[in-house]
Backbone as numpy.savetxt, mean C-alpha at the origin, in Angstrom:
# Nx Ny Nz CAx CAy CAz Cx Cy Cz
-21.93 -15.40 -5.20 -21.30 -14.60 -4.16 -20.09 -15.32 -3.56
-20.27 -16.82 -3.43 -19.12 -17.35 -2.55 -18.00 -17.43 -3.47
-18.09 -17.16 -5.14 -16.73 -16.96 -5.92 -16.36 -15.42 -5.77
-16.94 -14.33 -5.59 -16.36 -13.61 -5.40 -15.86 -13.27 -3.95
-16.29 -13.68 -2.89 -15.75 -14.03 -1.81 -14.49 -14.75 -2.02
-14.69 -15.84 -2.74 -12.90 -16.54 -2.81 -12.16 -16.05 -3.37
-12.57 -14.83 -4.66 -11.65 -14.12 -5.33 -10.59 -12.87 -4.74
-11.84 -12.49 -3.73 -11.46 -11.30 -3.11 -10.94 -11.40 -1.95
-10.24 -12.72 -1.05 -9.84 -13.30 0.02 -8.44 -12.52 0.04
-7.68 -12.85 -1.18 -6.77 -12.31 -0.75 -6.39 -10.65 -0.46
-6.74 -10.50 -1.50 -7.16 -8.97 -1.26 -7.26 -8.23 0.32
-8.57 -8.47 0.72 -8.75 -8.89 2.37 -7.51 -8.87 3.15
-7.39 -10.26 2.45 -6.18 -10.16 3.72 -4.96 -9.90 3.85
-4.43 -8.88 2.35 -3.42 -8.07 2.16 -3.69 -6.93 3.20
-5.37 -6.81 3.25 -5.47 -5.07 3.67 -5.65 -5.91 5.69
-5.94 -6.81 5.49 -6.20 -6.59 7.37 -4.47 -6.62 7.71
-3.62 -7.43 6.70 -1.98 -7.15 7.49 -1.48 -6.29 7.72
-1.74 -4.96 6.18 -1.03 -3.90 6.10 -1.82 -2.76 7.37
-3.06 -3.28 7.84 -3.73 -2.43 9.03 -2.78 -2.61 9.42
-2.82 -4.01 10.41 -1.92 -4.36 11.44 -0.35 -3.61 11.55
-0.05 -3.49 10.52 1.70 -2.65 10.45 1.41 -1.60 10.69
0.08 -0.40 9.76 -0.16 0.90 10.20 -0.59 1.01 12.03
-1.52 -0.13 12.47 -1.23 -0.30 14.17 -0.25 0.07 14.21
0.71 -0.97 14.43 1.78 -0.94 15.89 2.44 0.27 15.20
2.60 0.77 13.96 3.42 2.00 13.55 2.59 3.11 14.40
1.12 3.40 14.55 0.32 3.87 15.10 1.20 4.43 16.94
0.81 2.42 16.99 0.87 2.98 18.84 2.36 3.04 19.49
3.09 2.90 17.90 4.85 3.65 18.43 5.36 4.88 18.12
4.04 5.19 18.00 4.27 6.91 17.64 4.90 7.14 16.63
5.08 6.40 15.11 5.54 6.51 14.12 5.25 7.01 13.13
3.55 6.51 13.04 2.52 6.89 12.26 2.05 8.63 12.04
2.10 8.94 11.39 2.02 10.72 11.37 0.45 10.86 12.00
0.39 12.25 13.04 -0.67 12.08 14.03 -2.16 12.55 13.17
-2.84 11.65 13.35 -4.36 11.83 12.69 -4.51 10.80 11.75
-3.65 9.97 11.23 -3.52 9.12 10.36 -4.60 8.07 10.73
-5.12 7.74 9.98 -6.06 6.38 10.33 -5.12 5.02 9.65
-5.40 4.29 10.94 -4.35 2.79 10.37 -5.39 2.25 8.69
-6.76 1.97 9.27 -7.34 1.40 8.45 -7.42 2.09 6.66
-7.61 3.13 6.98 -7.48 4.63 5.82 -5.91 4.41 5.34
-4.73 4.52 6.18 -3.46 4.07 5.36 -3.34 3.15 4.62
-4.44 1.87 5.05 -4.21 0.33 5.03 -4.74 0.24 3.08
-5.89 0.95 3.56 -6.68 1.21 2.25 -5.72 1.98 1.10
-5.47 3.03 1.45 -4.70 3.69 0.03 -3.29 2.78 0.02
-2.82 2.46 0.60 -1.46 1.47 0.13 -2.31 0.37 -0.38
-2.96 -0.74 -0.41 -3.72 -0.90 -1.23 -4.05 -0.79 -2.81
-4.35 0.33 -2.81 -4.82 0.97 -4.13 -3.33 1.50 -4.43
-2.72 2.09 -4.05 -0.87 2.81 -4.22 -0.55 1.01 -5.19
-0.82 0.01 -4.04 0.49 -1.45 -4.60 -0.34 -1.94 -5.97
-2.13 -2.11 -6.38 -2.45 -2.35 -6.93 -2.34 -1.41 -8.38
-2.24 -0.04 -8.11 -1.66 1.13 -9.26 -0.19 0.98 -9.59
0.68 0.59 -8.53 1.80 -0.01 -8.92 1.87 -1.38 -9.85
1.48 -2.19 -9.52 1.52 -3.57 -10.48 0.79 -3.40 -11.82
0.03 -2.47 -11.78 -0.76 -2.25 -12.90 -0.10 -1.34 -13.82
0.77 -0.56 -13.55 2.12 0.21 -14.11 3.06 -0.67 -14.62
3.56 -1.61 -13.66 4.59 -2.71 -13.55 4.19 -3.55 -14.98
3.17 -4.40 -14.95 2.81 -5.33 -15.85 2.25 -4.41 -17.03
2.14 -2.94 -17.24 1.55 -2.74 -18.31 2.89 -1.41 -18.84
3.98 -1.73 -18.62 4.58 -0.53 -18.75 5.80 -0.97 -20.03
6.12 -0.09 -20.74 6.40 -0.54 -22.50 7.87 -1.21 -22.05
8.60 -1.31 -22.93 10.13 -2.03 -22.81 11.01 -0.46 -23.44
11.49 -0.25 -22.81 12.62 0.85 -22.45 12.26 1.78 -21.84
10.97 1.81 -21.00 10.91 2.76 -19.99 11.69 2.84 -18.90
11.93 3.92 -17.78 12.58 3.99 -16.55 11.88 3.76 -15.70
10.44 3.01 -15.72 9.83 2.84 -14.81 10.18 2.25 -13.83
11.23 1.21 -13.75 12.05 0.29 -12.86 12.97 0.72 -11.85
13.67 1.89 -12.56 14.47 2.93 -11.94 13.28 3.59 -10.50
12.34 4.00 -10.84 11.54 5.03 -10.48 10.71 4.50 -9.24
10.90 2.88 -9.30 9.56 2.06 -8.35 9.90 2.80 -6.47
11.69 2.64 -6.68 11.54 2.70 -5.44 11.48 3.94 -4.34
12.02 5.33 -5.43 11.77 6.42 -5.07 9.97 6.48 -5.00
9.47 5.93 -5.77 7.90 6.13 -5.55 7.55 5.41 -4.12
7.71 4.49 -4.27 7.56 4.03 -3.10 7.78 4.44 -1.51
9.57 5.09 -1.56 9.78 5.84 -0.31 8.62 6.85 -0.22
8.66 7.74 -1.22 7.82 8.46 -0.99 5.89 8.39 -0.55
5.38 6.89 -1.01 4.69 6.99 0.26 4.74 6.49 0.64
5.76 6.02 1.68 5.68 5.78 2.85 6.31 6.90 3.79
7.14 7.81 3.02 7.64 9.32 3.85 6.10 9.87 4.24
5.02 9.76 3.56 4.14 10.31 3.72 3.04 10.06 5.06
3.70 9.47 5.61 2.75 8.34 6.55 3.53 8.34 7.86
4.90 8.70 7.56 5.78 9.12 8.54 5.73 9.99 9.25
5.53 9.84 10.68 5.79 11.14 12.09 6.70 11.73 11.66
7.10 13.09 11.22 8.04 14.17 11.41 8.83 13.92 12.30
């Protein structure tokens, strides 16, 4: 258990930072209303880990490179107060 505890540390503590940003985005009224910080914290998460897993497994002459950062705005437009 205590190796997968050390494996999964960082992990952890990717997701308690990215809370912390969905917070204060939260209590500046940024955060789109009903949003859960912890629930955002989680699918960006899984969004950056589906990203790298695209990234490192994606062929040589794709546009995937082109494409990262429109994907990206887009979720985070999603998470955005109107």
């Amino acid at each position: 258990a205590s190796v997968q505890e050390e494996v999964g540390r960082p992990a952890q503590e990717f997701l308690r930072k990215i809370e912390g940003v969905y917070q204060r985005a939260a209590d500046k009224g940024m955060l789109r209303e009903g949003l859960d910080p912890l629930q955002c914290a989680r699918d960006t998460w899984v969004f950056t880990s589906g990203m790298l897993h695209l990234i490192f497994g994606h062929q040589r002459g794709s546009d995937l490179n082109k494409r990262i950062p429109a994907m990206i705005s887009t979720h985070m437009a999603l998470r955005r107060r109107g």
